[in-house]
C-alpha positions as CSV (number, residue, x, y, z in Angstrom):
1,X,-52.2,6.2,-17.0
2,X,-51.4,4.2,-20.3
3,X,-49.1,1.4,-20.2
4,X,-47.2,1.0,-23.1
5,X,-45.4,-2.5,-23.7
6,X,-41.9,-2.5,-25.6
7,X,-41.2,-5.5,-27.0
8,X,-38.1,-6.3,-28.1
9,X,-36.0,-4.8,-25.8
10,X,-33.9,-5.6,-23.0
11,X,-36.3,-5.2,-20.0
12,X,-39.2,-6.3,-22.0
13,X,-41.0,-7.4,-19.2
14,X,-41.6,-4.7,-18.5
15,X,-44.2,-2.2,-18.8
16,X,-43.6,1.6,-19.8
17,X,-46.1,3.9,-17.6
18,X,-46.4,7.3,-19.8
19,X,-49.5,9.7,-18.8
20,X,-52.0,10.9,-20.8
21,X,-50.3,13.6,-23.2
22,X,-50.9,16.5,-21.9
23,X,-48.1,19.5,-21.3
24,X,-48.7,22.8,-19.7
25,X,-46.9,26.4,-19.6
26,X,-43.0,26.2,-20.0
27,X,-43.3,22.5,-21.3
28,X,-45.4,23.3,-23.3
29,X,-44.0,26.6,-25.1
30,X,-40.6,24.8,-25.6
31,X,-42.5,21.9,-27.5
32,X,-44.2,24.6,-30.0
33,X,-40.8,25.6,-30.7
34,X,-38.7,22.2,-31.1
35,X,-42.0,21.2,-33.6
36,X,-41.6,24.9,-35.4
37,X,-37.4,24.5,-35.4
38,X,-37.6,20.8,-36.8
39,X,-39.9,21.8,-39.6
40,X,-37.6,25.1,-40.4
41,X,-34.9,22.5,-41.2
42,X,-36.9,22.0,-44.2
43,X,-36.9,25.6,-45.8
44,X,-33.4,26.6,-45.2
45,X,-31.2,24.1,-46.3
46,X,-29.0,23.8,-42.6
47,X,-30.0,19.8,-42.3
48,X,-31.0,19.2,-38.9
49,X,-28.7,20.7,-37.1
50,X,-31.3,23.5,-35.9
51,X,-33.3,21.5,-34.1
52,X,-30.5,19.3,-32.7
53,X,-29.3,22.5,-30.7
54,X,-33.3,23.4,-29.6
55,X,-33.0,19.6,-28.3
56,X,-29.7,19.4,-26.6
57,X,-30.8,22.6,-25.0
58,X,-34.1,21.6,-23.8
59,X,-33.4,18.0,-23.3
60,X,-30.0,18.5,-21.6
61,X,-28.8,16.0,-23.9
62,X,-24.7,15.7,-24.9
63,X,-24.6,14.1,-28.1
64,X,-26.8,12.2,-30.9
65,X,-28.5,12.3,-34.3
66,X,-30.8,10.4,-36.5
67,X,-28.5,8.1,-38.4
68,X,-29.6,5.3,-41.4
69,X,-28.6,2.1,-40.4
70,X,-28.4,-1.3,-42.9
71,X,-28.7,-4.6,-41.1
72,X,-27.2,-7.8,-41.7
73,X,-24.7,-6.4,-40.8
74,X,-25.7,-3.3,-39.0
75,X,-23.8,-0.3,-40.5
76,X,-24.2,3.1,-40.5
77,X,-25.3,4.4,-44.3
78,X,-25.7,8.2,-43.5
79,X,-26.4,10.5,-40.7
80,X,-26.4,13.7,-39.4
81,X,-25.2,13.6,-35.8
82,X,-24.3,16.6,-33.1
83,X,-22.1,16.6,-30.3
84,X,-19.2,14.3,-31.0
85,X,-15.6,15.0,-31.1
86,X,-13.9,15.9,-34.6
87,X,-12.9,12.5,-36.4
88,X,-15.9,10.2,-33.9
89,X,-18.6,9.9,-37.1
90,X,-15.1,9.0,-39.5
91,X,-13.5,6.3,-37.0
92,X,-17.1,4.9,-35.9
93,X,-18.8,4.1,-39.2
94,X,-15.0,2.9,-40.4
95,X,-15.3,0.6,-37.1
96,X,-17.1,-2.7,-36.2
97,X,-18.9,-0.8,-33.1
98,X,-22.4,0.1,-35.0
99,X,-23.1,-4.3,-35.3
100,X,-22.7,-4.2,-31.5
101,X,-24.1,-0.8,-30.5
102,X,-26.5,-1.7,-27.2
103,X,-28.4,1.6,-27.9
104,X,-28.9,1.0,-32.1
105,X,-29.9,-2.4,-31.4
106,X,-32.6,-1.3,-28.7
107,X,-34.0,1.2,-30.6
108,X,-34.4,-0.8,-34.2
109,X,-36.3,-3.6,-32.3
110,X,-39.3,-0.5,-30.7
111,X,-41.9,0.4,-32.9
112,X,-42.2,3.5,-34.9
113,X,-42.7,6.3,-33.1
114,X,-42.2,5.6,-29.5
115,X,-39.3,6.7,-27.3
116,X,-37.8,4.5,-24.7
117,X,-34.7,5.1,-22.8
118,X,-32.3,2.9,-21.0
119,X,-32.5,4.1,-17.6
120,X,-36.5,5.3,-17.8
121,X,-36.0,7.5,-14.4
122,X,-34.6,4.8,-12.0
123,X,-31.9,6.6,-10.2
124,X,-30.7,3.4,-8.4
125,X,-29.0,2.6,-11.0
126,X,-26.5,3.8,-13.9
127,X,-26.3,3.1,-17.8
128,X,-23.1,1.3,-16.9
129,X,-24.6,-1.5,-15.1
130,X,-26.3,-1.9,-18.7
131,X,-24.3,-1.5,-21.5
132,X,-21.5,-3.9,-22.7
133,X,-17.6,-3.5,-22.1
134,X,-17.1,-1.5,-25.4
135,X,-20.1,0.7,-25.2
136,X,-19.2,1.0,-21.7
137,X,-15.7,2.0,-21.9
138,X,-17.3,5.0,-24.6
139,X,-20.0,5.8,-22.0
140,X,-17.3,6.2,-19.2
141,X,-14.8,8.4,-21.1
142,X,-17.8,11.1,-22.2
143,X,-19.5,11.1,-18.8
144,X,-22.9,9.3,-20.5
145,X,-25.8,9.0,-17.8
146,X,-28.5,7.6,-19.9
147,X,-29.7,7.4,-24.1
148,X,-32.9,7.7,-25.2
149,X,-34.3,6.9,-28.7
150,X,-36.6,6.0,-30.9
151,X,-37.1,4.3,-34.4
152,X,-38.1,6.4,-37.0
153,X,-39.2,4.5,-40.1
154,X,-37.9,0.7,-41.0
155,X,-38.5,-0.7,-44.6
156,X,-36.6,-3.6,-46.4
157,X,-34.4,-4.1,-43.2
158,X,-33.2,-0.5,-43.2
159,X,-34.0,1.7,-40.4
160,X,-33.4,5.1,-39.4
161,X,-33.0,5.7,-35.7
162,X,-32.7,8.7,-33.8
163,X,-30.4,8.8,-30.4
164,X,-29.8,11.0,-28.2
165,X,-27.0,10.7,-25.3
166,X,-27.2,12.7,-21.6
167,X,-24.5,13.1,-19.2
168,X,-24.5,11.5,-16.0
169,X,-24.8,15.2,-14.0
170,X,-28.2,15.7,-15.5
171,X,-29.6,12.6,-14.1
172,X,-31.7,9.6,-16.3
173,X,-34.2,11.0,-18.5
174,X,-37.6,11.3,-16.7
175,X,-41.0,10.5,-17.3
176,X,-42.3,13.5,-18.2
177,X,-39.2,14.3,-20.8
178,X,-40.2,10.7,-22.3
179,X,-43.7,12.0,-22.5
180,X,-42.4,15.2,-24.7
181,X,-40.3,13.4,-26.9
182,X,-43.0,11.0,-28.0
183,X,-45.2,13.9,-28.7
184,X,-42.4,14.9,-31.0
185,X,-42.0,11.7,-32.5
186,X,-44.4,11.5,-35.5
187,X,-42.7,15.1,-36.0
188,X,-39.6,13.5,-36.4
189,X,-40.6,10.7,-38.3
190,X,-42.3,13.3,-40.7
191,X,-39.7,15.9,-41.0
192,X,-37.0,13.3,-42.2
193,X,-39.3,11.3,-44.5
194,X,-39.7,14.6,-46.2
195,X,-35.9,15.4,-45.8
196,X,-35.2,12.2,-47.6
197,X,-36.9,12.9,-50.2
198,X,-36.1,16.0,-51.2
199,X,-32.7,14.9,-51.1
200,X,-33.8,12.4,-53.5
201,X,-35.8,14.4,-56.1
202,X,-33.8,17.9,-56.0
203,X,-30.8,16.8,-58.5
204,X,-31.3,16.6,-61.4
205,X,-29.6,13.5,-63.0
206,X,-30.5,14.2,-66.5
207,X,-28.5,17.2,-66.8
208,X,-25.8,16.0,-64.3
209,X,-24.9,12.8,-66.6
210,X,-24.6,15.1,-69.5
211,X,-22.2,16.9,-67.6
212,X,-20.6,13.8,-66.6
213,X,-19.7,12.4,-70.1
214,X,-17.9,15.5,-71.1
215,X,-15.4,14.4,-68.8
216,X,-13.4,11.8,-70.2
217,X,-12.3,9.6,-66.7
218,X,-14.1,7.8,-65.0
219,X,-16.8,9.7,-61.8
220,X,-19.4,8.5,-60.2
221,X,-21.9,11.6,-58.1
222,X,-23.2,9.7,-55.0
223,X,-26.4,11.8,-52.8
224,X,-26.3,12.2,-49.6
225,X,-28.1,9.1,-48.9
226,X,-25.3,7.6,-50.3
227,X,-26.6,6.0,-53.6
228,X,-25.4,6.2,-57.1
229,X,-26.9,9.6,-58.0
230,X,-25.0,9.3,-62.2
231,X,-22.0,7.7,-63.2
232,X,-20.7,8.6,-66.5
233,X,-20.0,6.3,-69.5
234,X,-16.5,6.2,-68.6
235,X,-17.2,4.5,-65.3
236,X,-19.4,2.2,-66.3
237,X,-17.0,1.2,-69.0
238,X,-13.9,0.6,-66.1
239,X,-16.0,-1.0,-63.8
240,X,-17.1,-3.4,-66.8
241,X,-13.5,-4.4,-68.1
242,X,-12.6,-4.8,-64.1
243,X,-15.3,-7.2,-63.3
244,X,-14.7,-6.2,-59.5
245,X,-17.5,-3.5,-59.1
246,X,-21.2,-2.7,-60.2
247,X,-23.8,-0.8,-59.5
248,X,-26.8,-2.9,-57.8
249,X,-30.2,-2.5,-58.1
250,X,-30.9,-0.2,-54.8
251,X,-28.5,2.5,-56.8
252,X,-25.5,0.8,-54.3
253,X,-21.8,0.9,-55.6
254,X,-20.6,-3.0,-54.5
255,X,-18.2,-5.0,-55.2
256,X,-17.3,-9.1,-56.4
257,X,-16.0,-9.3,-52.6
258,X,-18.1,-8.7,-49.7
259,X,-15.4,-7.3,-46.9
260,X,-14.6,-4.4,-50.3
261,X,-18.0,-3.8,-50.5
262,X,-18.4,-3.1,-46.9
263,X,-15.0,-0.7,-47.2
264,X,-16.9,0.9,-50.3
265,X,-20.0,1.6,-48.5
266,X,-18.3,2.7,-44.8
267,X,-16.1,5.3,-46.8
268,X,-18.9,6.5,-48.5
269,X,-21.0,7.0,-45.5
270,X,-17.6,8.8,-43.9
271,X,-17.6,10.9,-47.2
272,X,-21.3,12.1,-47.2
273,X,-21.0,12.9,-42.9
274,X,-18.1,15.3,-43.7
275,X,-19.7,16.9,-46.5
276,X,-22.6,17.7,-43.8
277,X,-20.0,19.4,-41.7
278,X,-18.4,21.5,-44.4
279,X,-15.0,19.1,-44.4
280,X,-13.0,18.7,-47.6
281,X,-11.4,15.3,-46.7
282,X,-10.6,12.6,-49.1
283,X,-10.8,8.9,-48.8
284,X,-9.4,6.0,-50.9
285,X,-10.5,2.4,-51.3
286,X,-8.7,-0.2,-53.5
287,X,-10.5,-3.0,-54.7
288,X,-8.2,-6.1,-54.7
289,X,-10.2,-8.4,-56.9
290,X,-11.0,-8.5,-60.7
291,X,-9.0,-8.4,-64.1
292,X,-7.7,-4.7,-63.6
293,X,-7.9,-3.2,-59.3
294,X,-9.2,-0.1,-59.2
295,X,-8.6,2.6,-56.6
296,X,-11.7,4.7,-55.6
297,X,-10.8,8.1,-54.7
298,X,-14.3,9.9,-52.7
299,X,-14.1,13.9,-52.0
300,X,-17.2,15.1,-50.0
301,X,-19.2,17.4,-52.1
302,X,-20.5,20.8,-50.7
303,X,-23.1,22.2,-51.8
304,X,-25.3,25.6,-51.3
305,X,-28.1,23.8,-50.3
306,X,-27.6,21.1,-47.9
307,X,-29.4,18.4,-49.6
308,X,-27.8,18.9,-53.0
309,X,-24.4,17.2,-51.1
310,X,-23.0,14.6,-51.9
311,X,-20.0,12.7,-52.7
312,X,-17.7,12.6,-55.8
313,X,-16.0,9.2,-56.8
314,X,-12.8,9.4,-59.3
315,X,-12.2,6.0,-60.1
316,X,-8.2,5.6,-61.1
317,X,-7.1,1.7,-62.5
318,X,-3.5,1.0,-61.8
319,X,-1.4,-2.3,-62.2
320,X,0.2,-2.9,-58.8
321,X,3.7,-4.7,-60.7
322,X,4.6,-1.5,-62.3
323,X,7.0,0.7,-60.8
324,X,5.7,4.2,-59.8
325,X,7.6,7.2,-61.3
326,X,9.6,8.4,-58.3
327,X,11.4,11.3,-60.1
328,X,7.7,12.7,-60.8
329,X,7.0,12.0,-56.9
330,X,10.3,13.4,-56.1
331,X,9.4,16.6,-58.1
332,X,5.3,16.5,-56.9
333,X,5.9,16.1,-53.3
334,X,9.1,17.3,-52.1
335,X,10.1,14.5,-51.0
336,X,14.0,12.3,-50.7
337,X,14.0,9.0,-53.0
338,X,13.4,7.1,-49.6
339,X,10.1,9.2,-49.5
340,X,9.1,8.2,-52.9
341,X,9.6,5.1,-52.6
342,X,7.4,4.9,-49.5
343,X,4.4,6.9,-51.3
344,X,4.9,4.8,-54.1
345,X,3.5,1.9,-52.1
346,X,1.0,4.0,-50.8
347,X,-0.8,5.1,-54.1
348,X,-0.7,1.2,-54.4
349,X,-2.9,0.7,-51.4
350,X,-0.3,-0.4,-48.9
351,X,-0.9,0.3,-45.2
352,X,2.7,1.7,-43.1
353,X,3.0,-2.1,-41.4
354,X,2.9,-3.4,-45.3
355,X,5.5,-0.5,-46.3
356,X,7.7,-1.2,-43.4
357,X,7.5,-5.3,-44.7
358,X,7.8,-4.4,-48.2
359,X,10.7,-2.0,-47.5
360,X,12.4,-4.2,-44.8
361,X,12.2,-1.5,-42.4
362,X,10.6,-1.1,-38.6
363,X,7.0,0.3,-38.7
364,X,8.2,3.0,-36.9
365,X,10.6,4.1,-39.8
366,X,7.9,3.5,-42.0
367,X,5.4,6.2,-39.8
368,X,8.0,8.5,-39.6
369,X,8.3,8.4,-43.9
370,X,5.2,8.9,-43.5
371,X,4.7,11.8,-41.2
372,X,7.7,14.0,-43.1
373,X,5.6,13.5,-46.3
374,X,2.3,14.6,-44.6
375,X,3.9,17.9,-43.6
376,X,5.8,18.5,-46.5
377,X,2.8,18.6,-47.9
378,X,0.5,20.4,-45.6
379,X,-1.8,17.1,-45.0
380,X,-3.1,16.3,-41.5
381,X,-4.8,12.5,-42.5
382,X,-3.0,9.9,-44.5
383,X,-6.3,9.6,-46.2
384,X,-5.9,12.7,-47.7
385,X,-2.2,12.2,-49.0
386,X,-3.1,8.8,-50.8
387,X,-5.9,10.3,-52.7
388,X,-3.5,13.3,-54.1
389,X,-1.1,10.3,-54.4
390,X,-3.3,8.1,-56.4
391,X,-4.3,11.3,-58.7
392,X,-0.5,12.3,-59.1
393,X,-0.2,8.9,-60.4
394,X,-2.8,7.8,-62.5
């Protein structure tokens, strides 16, 4: 037996016991093909997603991923994740849960290449008895019985983690599971260092900013890593006169103010996880700050091959003290003069509690404005409607 010592996390007292690697017959046939499936995701373009159904099958396990995470504070940056309810990725990196996240935490502070999980067998006790009241209340709704992960690589503070959730019926992960996922960990770690970078080398910018300048407004193409892949003249030339956004040195769209750089970057990250999973749905940031506000409008971009996605960013400037045309609302979006009015304020960045204050009006008046436009217009998310609003507009 080889005891293995994790510091860092939160029994790290004590010792993990994993045998000598060694797998035989069934075990050993299903790890051949979770190695052969991961390095497929390679060749055919499908992400991971592959090998995340070879692992939930053999593993038993109910949800997970390998996400990128930035620290200080920790967000998700980009991911590719499998088992989650519609909308979870959207309303999770748009939340403050990944800077608390028990699990994300735990497995940042391992080192590279070794699995751990929360429960490591003990069936005295349950993940519950662990995990804080938010990650709790999440773990109780979904049924979790244990998470195991590892850390995959870390470098200048970033890290990229892989989880993966069980439910409770299947029991804690055991010893001998632990013992197959570590073989597979420098599998991962390989497979997605090369993912990475063939999502960064397979675009070609040179030809894409031509293409860029022939449009006159302003775009900025974003990878699916979620840097500045090109951004036209036109951009630059906005974001220059505004004073309230750049591009940084790591290839990051930020801004002059923290809290809108950290809206930037979450809707981003939302953008590029719905492009993974095929899902045309806008979002729409509005900087607040600088000598002319800009609204950001990002639209998932879908590609042929999964790691040409990406994310397209229109950027629209707007002065908030002008009036919006509401006869060409009126006439765009089928809508009553109250109902302009109301969208008006929404291509300006308001949220329903600052229409309904604005408007002098009860927030639910203001939803239900709100609701009529959305399906007069065939839109499920408000997201969506303030990014056709802010087009109509600009």
């Amino acid at each position: 037996m080889t005891n293995v010592s994790i510091p860092g996390s939160p029994d790290s007292n004590t010792e993990l016991a994993f045998p000598f690697p060694s797998l035989g017959g069934e075990d050993l046939q299903a790890y051949n093909t979770l190695v052969s499936t991961l390095y497929r995701c390679l060749h055919d373009n499908t992400g991971f997603q592959p090998f995340f159904d070879a692992f939930k099958h053999h593993f038993k396990a109910l949800q997970g991923g390998i996400l990128g995470l930035s620290s200080n504070p920790q967000r998700m940056v980009y991911g590719w994740t499998f088992g989650y309810p519609e909308g979870f990725e959207e309303w999770y990196i748009n939340s403050d849960l990944p800077e608390r996240d028990e699990a994300l935490t735990r497995y940042r502070q391992l080192p590279p290449r070794q699995f751990d999980s929360f429960l490591r067998g003990d069936t005295s006790r349950t993940i519950l008895d662990i995990l804080g009241p938010e990650s709790r209340a999440w773990a109780e709704q979904v049924g979790m019985g244990d998470s195991a992960g590892m850390l995959v690589t870390q470098e200048n503070g970033n890290s990229v983690v892989f989880m993966a959730n069980r439910h409770k019926e299947f029991g804690p992960y055991t010893d001998n599971e632990l013992l197959q996922m570590n073989l597979l960990a420098p599998h991962i770690e390989n497979a997605v260092a090369l993912h990475l970078k063939l999502y960064e080398t397979r675009s070609d910018n040179e030809n894409l900013a031509t293409a860029l300048n022939h449009v006159k407004k302003p775009l900025i193409v974003f990878n699916a890593l979620g840097n500045v892949a090109q951004a036209n003249d036109a951009a630059h030339a906005l974001m220059q006169n505004s004073g309230s956004m750049s591009i940084n040195d790591s290839g990051r769209l930020q801004s002059t103010d923290r809290q809108m750089t950290r809206k930037l970057q979450d809707a981003i990250t939302t953008c590029t996880v719905l492009s993974h999973k095929g899902i045309l749905s806008s979002q729409t940031v509005f900087t607040s700050r600088g000598q002319e506000p800009i609204a950001v409008c990002l639209t998932p971009l879908i590609a042929d091959s999964a790691e040409n996605n990406g994310v397209l960013a229109e950027l629209f400037s707007f002065d908030p003290s002008l009036e919006p045309d509401q006869e060409r609302l009126q006439t765009l979006f089928h809508c009553t003069p109250t109902e302009a009015a109301v969208a008006g304020l929404l291509a300006q960045g308001l949220s329903a509690s600052d229409v309904a204050e604005r408007k002098q009006i009860s927030i639910h008046t203001a939803r239900q404005h709100i609701k009529s436009l959305l399906a007069k217009n065939g839109y499920r998310k408000q997201t969506e409607l303030v990014s056709m609003l802010v087009r109509a507009l600009a």
